[in-house]
Every structure is written in C-alpha cells, then in structure tokens.
Short mmCIF file of C-alpha atoms in Angstrom, two decimals:
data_model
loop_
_atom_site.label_atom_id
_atom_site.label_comp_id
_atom_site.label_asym_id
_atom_site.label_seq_id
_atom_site.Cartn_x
_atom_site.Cartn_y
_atom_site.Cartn_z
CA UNK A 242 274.26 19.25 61.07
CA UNK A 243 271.20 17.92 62.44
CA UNK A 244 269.63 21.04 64.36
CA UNK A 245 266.79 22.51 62.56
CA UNK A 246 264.84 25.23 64.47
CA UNK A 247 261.29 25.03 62.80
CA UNK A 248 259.43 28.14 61.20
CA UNK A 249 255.83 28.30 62.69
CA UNK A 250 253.00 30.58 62.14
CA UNK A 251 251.23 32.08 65.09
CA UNK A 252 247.79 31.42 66.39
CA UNK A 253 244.78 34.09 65.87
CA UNK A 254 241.60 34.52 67.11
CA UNK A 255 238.05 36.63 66.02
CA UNK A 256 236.71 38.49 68.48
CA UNK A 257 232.86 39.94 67.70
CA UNK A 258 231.47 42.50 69.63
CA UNK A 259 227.66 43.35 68.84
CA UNK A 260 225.41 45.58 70.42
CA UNK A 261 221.58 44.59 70.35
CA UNK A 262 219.49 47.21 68.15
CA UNK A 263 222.53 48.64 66.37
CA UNK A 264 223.70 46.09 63.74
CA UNK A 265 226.07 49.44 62.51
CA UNK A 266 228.11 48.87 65.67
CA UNK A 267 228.66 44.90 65.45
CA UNK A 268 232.33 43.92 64.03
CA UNK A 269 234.71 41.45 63.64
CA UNK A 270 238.16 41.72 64.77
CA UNK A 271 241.06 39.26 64.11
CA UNK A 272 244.02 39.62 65.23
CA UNK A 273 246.83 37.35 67.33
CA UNK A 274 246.11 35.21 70.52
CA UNK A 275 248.97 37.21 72.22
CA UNK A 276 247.29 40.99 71.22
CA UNK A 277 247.13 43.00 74.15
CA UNK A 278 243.74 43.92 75.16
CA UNK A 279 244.26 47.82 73.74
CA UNK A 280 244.91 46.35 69.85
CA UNK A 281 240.86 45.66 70.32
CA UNK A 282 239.84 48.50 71.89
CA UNK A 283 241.91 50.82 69.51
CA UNK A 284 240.60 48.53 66.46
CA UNK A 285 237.08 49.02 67.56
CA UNK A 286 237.15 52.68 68.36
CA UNK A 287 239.03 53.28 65.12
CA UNK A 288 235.77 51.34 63.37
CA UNK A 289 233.47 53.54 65.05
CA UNK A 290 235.04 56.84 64.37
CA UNK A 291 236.84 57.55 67.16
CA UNK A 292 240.31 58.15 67.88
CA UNK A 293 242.50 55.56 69.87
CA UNK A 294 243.46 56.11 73.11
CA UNK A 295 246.35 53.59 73.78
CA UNK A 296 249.76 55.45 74.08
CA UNK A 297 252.70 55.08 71.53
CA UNK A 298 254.04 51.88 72.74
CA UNK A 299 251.06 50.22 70.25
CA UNK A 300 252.24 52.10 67.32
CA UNK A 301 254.37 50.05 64.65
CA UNK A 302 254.80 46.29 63.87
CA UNK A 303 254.47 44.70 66.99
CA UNK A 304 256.84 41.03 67.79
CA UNK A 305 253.94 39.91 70.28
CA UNK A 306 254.44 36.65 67.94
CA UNK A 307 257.68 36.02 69.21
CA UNK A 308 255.96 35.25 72.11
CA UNK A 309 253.58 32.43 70.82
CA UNK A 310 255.31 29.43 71.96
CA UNK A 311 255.08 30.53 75.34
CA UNK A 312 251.47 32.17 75.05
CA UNK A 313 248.08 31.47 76.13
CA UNK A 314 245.62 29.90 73.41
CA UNK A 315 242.83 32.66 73.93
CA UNK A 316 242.72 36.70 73.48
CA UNK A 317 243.21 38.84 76.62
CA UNK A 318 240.14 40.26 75.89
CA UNK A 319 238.43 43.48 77.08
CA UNK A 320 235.04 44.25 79.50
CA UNK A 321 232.64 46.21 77.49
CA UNK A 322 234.00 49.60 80.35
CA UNK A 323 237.15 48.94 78.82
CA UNK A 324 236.45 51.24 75.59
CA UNK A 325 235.51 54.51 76.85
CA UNK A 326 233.39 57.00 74.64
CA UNK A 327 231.24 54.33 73.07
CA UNK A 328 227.15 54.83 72.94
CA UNK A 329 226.43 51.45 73.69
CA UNK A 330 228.27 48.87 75.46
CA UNK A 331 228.57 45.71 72.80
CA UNK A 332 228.81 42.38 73.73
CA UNK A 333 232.08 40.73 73.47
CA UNK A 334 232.68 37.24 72.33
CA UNK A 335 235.80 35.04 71.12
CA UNK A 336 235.67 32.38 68.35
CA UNK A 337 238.52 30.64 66.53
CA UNK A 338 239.63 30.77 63.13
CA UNK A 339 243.01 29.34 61.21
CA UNK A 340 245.74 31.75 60.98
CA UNK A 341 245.60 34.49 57.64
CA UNK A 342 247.66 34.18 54.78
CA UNK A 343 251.00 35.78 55.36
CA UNK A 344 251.07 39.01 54.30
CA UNK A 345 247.65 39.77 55.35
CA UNK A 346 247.13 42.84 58.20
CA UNK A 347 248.11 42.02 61.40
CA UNK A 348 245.15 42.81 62.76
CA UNK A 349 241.51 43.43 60.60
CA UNK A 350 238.00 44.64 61.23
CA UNK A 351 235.03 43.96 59.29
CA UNK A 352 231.58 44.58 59.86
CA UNK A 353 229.04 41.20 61.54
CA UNK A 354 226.61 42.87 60.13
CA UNK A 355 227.64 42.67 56.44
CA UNK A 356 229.05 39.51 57.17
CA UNK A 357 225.16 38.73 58.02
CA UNK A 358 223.57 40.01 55.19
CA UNK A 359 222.05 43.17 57.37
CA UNK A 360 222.83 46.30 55.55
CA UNK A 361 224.64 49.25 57.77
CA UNK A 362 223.62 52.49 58.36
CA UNK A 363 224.39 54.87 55.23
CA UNK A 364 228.24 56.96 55.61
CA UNK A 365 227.74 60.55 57.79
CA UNK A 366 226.21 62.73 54.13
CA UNK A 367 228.04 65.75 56.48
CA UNK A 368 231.39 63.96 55.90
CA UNK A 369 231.18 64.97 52.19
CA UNK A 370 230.36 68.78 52.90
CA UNK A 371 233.30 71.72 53.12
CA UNK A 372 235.46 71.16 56.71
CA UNK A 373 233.32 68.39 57.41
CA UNK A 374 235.55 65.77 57.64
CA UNK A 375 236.74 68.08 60.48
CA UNK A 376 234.11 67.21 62.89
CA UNK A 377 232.14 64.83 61.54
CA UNK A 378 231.93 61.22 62.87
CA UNK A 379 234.32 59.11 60.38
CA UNK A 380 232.16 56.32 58.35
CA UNK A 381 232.94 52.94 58.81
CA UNK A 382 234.98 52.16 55.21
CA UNK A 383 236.35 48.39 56.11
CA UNK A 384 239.65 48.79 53.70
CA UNK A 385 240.52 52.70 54.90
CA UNK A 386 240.35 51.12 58.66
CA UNK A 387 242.70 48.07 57.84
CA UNK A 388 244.79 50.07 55.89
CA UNK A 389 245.12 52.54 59.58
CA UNK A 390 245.81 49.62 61.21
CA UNK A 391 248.17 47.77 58.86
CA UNK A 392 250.22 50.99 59.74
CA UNK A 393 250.46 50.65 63.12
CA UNK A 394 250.36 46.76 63.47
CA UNK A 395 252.35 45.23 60.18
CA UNK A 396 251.51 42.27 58.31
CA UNK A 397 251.14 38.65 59.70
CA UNK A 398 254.65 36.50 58.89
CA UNK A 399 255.65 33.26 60.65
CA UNK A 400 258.25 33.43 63.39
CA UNK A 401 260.88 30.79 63.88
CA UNK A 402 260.28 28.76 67.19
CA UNK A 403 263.48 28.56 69.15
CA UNK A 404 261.91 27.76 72.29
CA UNK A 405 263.94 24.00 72.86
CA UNK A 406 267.20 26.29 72.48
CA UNK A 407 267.00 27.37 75.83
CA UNK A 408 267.57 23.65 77.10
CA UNK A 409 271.46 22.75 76.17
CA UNK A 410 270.26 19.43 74.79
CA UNK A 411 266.48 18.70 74.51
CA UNK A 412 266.98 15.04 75.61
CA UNK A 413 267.78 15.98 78.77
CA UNK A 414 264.34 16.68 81.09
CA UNK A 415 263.93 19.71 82.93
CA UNK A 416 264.07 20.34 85.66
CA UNK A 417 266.24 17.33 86.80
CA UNK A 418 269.75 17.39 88.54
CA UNK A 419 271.43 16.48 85.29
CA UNK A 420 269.83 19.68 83.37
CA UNK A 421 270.21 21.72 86.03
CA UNK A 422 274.18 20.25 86.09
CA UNK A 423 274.84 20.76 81.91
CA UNK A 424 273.37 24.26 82.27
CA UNK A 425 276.06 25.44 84.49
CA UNK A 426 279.85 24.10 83.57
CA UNK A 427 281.42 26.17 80.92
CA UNK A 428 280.86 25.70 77.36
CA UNK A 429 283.91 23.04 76.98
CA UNK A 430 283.61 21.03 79.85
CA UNK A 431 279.55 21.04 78.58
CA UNK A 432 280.24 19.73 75.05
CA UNK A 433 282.33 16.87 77.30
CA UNK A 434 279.62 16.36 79.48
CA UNK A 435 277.11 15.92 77.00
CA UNK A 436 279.62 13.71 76.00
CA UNK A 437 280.25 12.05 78.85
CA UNK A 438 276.57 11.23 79.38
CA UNK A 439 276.39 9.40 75.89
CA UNK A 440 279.24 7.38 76.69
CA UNK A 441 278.12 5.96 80.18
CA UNK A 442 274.89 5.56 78.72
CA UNK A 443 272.70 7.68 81.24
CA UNK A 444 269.93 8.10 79.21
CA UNK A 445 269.67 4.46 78.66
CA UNK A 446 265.93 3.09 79.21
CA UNK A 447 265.85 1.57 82.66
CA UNK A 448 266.60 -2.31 83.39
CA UNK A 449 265.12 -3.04 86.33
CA UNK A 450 266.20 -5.78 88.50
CA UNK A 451 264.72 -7.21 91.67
CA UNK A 452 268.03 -8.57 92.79
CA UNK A 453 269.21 -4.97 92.85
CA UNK A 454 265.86 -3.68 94.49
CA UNK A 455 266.47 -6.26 97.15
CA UNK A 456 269.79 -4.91 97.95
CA UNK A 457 268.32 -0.82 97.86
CA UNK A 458 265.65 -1.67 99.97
CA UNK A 459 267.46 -3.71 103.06
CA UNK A 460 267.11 -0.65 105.12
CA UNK A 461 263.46 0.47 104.25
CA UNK A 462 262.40 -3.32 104.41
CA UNK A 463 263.76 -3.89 107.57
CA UNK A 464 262.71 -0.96 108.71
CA UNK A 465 258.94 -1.73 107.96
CA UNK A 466 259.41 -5.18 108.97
CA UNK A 467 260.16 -4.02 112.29
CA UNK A 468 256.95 -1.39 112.86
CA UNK A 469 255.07 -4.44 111.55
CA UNK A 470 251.09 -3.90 111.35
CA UNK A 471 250.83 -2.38 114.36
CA UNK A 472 253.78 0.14 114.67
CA UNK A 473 255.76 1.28 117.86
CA UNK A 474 254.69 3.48 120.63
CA UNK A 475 256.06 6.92 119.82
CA UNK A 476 259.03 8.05 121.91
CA UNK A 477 257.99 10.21 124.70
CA UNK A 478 261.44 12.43 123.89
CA UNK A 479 261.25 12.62 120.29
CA UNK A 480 257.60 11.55 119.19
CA UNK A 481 259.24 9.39 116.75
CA UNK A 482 260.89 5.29 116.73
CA UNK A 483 262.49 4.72 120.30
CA UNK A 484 266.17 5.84 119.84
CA UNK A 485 266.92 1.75 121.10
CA UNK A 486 264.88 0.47 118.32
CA UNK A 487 266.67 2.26 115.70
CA UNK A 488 269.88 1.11 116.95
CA UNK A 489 268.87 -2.62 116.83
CA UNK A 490 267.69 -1.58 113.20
CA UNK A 491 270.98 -0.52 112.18
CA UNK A 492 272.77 -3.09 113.97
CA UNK A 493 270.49 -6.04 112.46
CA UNK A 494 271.79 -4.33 109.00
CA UNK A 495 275.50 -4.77 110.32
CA UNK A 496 275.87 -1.16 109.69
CA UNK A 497 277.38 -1.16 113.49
CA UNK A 498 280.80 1.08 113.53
CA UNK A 499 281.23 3.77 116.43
CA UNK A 500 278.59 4.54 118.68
CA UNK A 501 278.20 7.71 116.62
CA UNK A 502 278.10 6.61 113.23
CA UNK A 503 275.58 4.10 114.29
CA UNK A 504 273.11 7.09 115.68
CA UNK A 505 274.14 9.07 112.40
CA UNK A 506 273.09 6.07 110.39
CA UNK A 507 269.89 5.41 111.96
CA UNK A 508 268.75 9.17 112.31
CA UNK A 509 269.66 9.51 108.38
CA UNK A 510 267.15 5.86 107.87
CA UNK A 511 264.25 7.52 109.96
CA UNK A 512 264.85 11.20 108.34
CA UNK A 513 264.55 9.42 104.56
CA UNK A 514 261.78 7.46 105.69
CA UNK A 515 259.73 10.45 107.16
CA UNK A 516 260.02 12.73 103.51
CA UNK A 517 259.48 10.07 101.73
CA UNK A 518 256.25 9.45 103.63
CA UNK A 519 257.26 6.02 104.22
CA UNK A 520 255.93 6.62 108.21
CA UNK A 521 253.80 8.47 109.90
CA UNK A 522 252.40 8.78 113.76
CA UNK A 523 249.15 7.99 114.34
CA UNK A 524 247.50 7.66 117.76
CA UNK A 525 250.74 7.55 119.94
CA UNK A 526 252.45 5.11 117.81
CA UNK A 527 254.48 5.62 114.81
CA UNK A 528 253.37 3.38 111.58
CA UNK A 529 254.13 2.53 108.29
CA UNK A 530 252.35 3.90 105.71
CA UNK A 531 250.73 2.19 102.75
CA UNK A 532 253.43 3.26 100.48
CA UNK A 533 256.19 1.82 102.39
CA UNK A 534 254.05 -1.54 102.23
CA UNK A 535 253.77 -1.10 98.15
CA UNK A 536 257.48 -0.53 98.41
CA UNK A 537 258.59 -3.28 100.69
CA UNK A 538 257.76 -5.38 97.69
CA UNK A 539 260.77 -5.13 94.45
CA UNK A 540 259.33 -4.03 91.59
CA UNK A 541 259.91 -2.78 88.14
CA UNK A 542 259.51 0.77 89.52
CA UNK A 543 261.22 0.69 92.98
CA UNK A 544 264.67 1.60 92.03
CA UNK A 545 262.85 4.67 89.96
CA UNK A 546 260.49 5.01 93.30
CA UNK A 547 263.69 5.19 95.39
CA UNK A 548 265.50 7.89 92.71
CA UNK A 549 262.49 10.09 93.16
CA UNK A 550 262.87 9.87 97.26
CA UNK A 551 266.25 10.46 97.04
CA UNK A 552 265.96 13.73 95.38
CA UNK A 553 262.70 14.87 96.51
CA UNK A 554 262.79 18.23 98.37
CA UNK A 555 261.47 18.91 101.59
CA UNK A 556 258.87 21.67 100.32
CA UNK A 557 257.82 19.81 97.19
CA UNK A 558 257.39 21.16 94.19
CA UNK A 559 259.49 24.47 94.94
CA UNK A 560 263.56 23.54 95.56
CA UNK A 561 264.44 26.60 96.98
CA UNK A 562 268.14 26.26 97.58
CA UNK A 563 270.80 27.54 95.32
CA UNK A 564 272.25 26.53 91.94
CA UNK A 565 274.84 25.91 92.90
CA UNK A 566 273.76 23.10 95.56
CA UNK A 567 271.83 21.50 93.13
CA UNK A 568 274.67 21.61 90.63
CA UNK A 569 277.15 19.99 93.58
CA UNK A 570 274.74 17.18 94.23
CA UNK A 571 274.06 16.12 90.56
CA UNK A 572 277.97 15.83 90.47
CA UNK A 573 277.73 13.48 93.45
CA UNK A 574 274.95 11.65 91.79
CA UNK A 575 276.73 11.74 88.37
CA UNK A 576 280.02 10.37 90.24
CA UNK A 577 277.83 7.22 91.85
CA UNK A 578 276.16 6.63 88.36
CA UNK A 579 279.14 6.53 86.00
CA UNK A 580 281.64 4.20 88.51
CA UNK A 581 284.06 7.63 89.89
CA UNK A 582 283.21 6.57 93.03
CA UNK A 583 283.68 2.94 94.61
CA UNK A 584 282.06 4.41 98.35
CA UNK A 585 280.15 7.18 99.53
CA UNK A 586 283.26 8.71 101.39
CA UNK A 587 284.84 9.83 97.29
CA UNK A 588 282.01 11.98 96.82
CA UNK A 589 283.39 15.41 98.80
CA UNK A 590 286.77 15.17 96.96
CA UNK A 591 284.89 14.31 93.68
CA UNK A 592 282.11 17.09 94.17
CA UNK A 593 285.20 19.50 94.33
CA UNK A 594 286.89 18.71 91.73
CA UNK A 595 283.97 18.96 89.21
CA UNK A 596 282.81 21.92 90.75
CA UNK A 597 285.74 23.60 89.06
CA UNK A 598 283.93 23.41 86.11
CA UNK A 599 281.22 25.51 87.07
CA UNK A 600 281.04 28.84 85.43
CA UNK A 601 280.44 31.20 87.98
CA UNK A 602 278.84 33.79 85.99
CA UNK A 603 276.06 31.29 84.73
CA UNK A 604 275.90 30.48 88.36
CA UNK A 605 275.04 34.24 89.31
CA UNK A 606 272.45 34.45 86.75
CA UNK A 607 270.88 31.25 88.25
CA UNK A 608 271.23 32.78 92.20
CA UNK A 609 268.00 31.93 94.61
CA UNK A 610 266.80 34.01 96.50
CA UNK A 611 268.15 34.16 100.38
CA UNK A 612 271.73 32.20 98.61
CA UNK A 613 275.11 34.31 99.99
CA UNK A 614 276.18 35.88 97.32
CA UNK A 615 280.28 35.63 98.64
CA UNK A 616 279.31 31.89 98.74
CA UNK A 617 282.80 30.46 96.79
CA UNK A 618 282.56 28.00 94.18
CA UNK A 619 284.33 25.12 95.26
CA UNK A 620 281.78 25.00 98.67
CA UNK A 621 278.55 23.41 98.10
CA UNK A 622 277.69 20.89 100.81
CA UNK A 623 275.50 19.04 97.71
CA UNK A 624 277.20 15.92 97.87
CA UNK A 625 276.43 15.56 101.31
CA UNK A 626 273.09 15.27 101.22
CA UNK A 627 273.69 12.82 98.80
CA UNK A 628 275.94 10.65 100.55
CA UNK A 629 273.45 10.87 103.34
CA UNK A 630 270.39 9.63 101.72
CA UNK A 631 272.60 7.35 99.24
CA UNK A 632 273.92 5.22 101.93
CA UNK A 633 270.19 4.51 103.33
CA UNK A 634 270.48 2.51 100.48
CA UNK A 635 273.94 0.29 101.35
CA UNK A 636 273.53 -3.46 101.37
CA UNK A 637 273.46 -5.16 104.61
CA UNK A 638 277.14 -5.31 106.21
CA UNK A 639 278.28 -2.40 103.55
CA UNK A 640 277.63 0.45 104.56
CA UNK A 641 278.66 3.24 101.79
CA UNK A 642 280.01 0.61 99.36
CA UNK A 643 278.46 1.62 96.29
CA UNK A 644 276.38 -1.21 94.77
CA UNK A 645 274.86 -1.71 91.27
CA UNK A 646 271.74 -0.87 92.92
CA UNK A 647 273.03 2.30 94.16
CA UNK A 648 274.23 3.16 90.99
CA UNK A 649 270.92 2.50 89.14
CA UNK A 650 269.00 4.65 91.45
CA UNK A 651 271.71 7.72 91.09
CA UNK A 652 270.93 7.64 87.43
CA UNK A 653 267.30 7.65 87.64
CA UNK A 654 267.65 10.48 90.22
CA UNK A 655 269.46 12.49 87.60
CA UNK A 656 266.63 12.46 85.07
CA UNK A 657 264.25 13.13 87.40
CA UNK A 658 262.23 16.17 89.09
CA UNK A 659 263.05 18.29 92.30
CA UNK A 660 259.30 17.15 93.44
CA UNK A 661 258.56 14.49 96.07
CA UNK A 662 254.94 13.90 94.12
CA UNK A 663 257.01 11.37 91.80
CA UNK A 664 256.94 8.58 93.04
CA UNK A 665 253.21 8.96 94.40
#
C-alpha cells in the first residue's frame, strides 16, 4: 500500500506584551498559531495574579492542532481592553519561533524582563504571612504558572495531517467536473471510475493539435470573421447580431436542418460567444473582442481555452446550481471524452444511465441552496447544457458528430474549474 498520511507538528507563535515603566508586567507567551484569543488573556492574567475569566470550554487539552492544516499562520491575538482587571494596558506584539520539543506545555509564560537581563520586582513578602496567600496578589513563579497551565492546556504532540483524505484521489483537481463526479457515485462504481479514468487516460498531459483547433473553432472563427474590425449594427429587437446574420452564419457552417434547429443553433453560437466574452456591444454595434481575435488563431492553449468556456458559469467564480447538475454534466463530458458517445444526441440516454450510480445520500449532503429537495435522481438536465455548448464546437457540415477535437476539449473541461477567469 502506497498511502501514507504524514505526521506533522503544528506551528507556534510568541506573543510579548510589555508595558512601559513596569518591566514586572512584560512576558512572553508561546503557545499555537490556532490558540484562541482567551488562552492569552487567561495566560497573562494567570502571570499577573489574577484569576482567569474564560469559561470551562478552555479547560483541558485542547485539539486546536487538529486544525493546523487548515489554519491561519498568525495568533488571533487580543486588544490590550481585551484583559480586564489589569493596571496598565501592555503592548501586544507577535514574533515567530520554531515549534517546542514535544512534550513541552502547550502553552508557556516567561518573564521579557528576565529574558532581558532586568531584574523583577521582589514576590508579595505578605504572601508568606498566616492567611495571606488568601488575599494576597500571587507572585509571578514562571514554573508554578506553566505547571497551571500545562493542566488546563496539555503538552505539545504532532498531529497526523489527513487533510488530502477529503479528496477521493488527490490527482484529481478540485473543484473540477470530474472531482465533483468521483465524489458522488457509490463507493464501487468510484473504485471503477477511478478506474475508468486511468484506463482512458484522462489525466494524460495535453497534446495539442492545430488541426483539431481548426475544426473546434469553425464556429467562433467564422463567427469573428463575419463582425470583422468593425462589427454589425446592433439589432434594434434584440441589441445583439441581426437574427438574418446569424442564420447566414450557421448556414455558411452547413449546420442548415429545420428552420428551428437552425435558430437553436445560432442562438446557442451567440449565447457561448457572449459568456465567454468573445463579443461585446459597443456604440450601437456589436464587436469582437480582443480575446476572440487571440482565439481566432489555433494554438497550443485553444482547445484548453475552449474547455474553460465550455464550463465556465454564468456568475463566475460561485456555481450555484446543484450537485447533482454538475455531477450529470461531468457524465456528459466524461461520455464525449472516453468515445460512449459518437454524437451529441447519446448524451441524455447516457447521462441517465450513469446517473444511477449516484448515491443519493452523498448527493443530499452536497444540496445547494434554492435545489428541490424531491428533485429525483435520474433528472438532471446537465447533459444538456453540455450538448448545447459542445456542438458550438461541430465541424463544418457536422453538426453534433463528435470529433477528436470535441473530445479533447471535454477532457480538459473535466479537469478544470467552475470559473470563467480560466481562460483569461
């Protein structure tokens, strides 16, 4: 067995607080970067004499180290107001250190101004005397304090970092369709998955080539091509490309069927060129942006480029529809890459048969918010999308004939992000 979850030892931090005049009130505190704020106002007060004033939740070993891979790298460190009863208000500053031995107090205090060479004020002389200790201010004894808060704190020990087992194979990037897809079959249709994914070679470095580009980007080129330097006057019904001109667009592809699918067709060109930002209106006219001109042009990138477009969402870096949507359409992307499907019509029969694998309760857990939560399992509506924005990307006179091309940019779509910035 390969799998080997690493032992790590967490991350601490000094914190010195000083007060100008009184070198008896300066200390040192160390302690973990993932210490609640109270651990230094209890250690401190406990230095000075005073009783802390953090409830019972503080008391005992504390697994705040658990917590380090996901931590910040500083203290949450309190304002000066933050330790009531105190004569003075001590400056508060944060240094770095390397982590104690193991074994060592969780959390320590020790006096700056010892550390400095400045002797302290002498021990309270009434803290000697009969019923003294009663009343009297408690002396600062370094080893008596650590001891108090060994007690409540423990010892520092390493933790072991399982932070990559909450991604079902740490090859696979998150988020990204296929991650998102892996996380939510059932364990034995995941093992064949993972599988599955070796096999066709999905995580293969990319090959790019231009022929293939070419063929991905007949729509998008001629599509540029046609708004040319100086675009087209906006429509006066839509405020987008003349409903004519996208026809002759679509036609010029020999993507011409019905009257219908040819509207369908050049609606779903315009509606992949507008989130991908490949035009934009500008003075009455609608233009091609500067990206669509990089992009007219094959390139080691484009197919990538196109990947990213394809699964971009409309609100960026948020996708705010269900798990189970996103699950559907990296099926239909999956089905594309690895050959299940020769055209774009397969997908819907494809989509339901692998959504069968789902498990619904992992499914549940995963629920957005605003998803219907009778929504079945078998109805998605993922791989329509899909085949929407896939078939912008059909080869002149085949229209949702899946290509090489097509193929290559459904697998780069499945290792990449939710987030339109990709490809920016």
């Amino acid at each position: 067995m390969t799998i080997q979850i690493p032992v790590r030892m967490p991350a601490f931090v000094p914190v010195e607080l000083t007060v100008d005049g009184h070198p008896e009130f300066d200390r040192a505190i160390e302690l973990p970067t993932r210490a609640p704020r109270e651990w230094i106002v209890e250690a401190y007060r406990l230095s000075v004499g005073l009783e802390p004033r953090e409830g019972s939740e503080y008391d005992g070993i504390d697994d705040c180290h658990h917590d380090e891979p996901y931590g910040y790298p500083w203290a949450e460190v309190p304002d000066a107001g933050d330790i009531p009863g105190l004569p003075h208000d001590p400056m508060i500053v944060v240094r770095t250190m390397d982590t104690p031995p193991i074994g060592t107090p969780w959390v320590t205090v020790s006096s700056v101004s010892a550390a400095s060479g400045v002797a302290s004020e002498p021990e309270s002389a009434s803290a000697g005397t009969p019923s003294g200790w009663l009343t009297a201010e408690a002396p600062f004894r370094e080893d008596d304090v650590n001891r108090e808060l060994l007690r409540r704190h423990g010892v520092v020990q390493p933790y072991v970092d399982d932070s990559d087992l909450w991604f079902v194979d740490p090859r696979l990037p998150a988020p990204s369709p296929i991650s998102t897809l892996v996380s939510v079959v059932t364990p034995a249709r995941r093992l064949a998955l993972l599988a599955h994914i070796d096999a066709t070679g999905l995580l293969r470095p990319a090959a790019p080539d231009f022929g293939d580009a070419e063929s991905a980007l007949a729509a998008v080129a001629r599509l540029v091509d046609r708004l040319g330097a100086e675009g087209i006057e906006q429509d006066a019904e839509g405020g987008w490309i003349p409903q004519i001109e996208i026809d002759r667009i679509v036609n010029a592809l020999g993507w011409d069927a019905t009257l219908g699918e040819v509207r369908a067709r050049g609606e779903a060109l315009v509606a992949f060129a507008r989130r991908a930002r490949l035009i934009r209106r500008f003075r009455g006219r609608v233009v091609a942006t500067a990206l669509a001109r990089t992009i007219r042009v094959p390139a080691p990138q484009t197919l990538e480029r196109l990947a990213a477009m394809v699964v971009s969402s409309e609100t960026g870096w948020h996708d705010s529809r269900s798990s189970r949507t996103k699950a559907a359409e990296a099926v239909a992307l999956l089905a594309i890459a690895d050959g299940s499907a020769d055209r774009l019509d397969d997908l819907p029969g494809l989509v339901a048969a692998g959504s069968h694998a789902f498990a619904e309760s992992d499914l549940r857990v995963r629920l957005d918010d605003g998803e219907p939560s009778g929504e079945g399992v078998g109805s998605s509506g993922g791989e329509g999308e899909v085949a929407t924005r896939m078939g912008v990307l059909s080869a002149p006179n085949a229209f949702g004939i899946v290509t090489p091309a097509m193929r290559e940019v459904a697998r780069c779509a499945l290792l990449s992000g939710f987030s339109k910035e990709c490809y920016a």
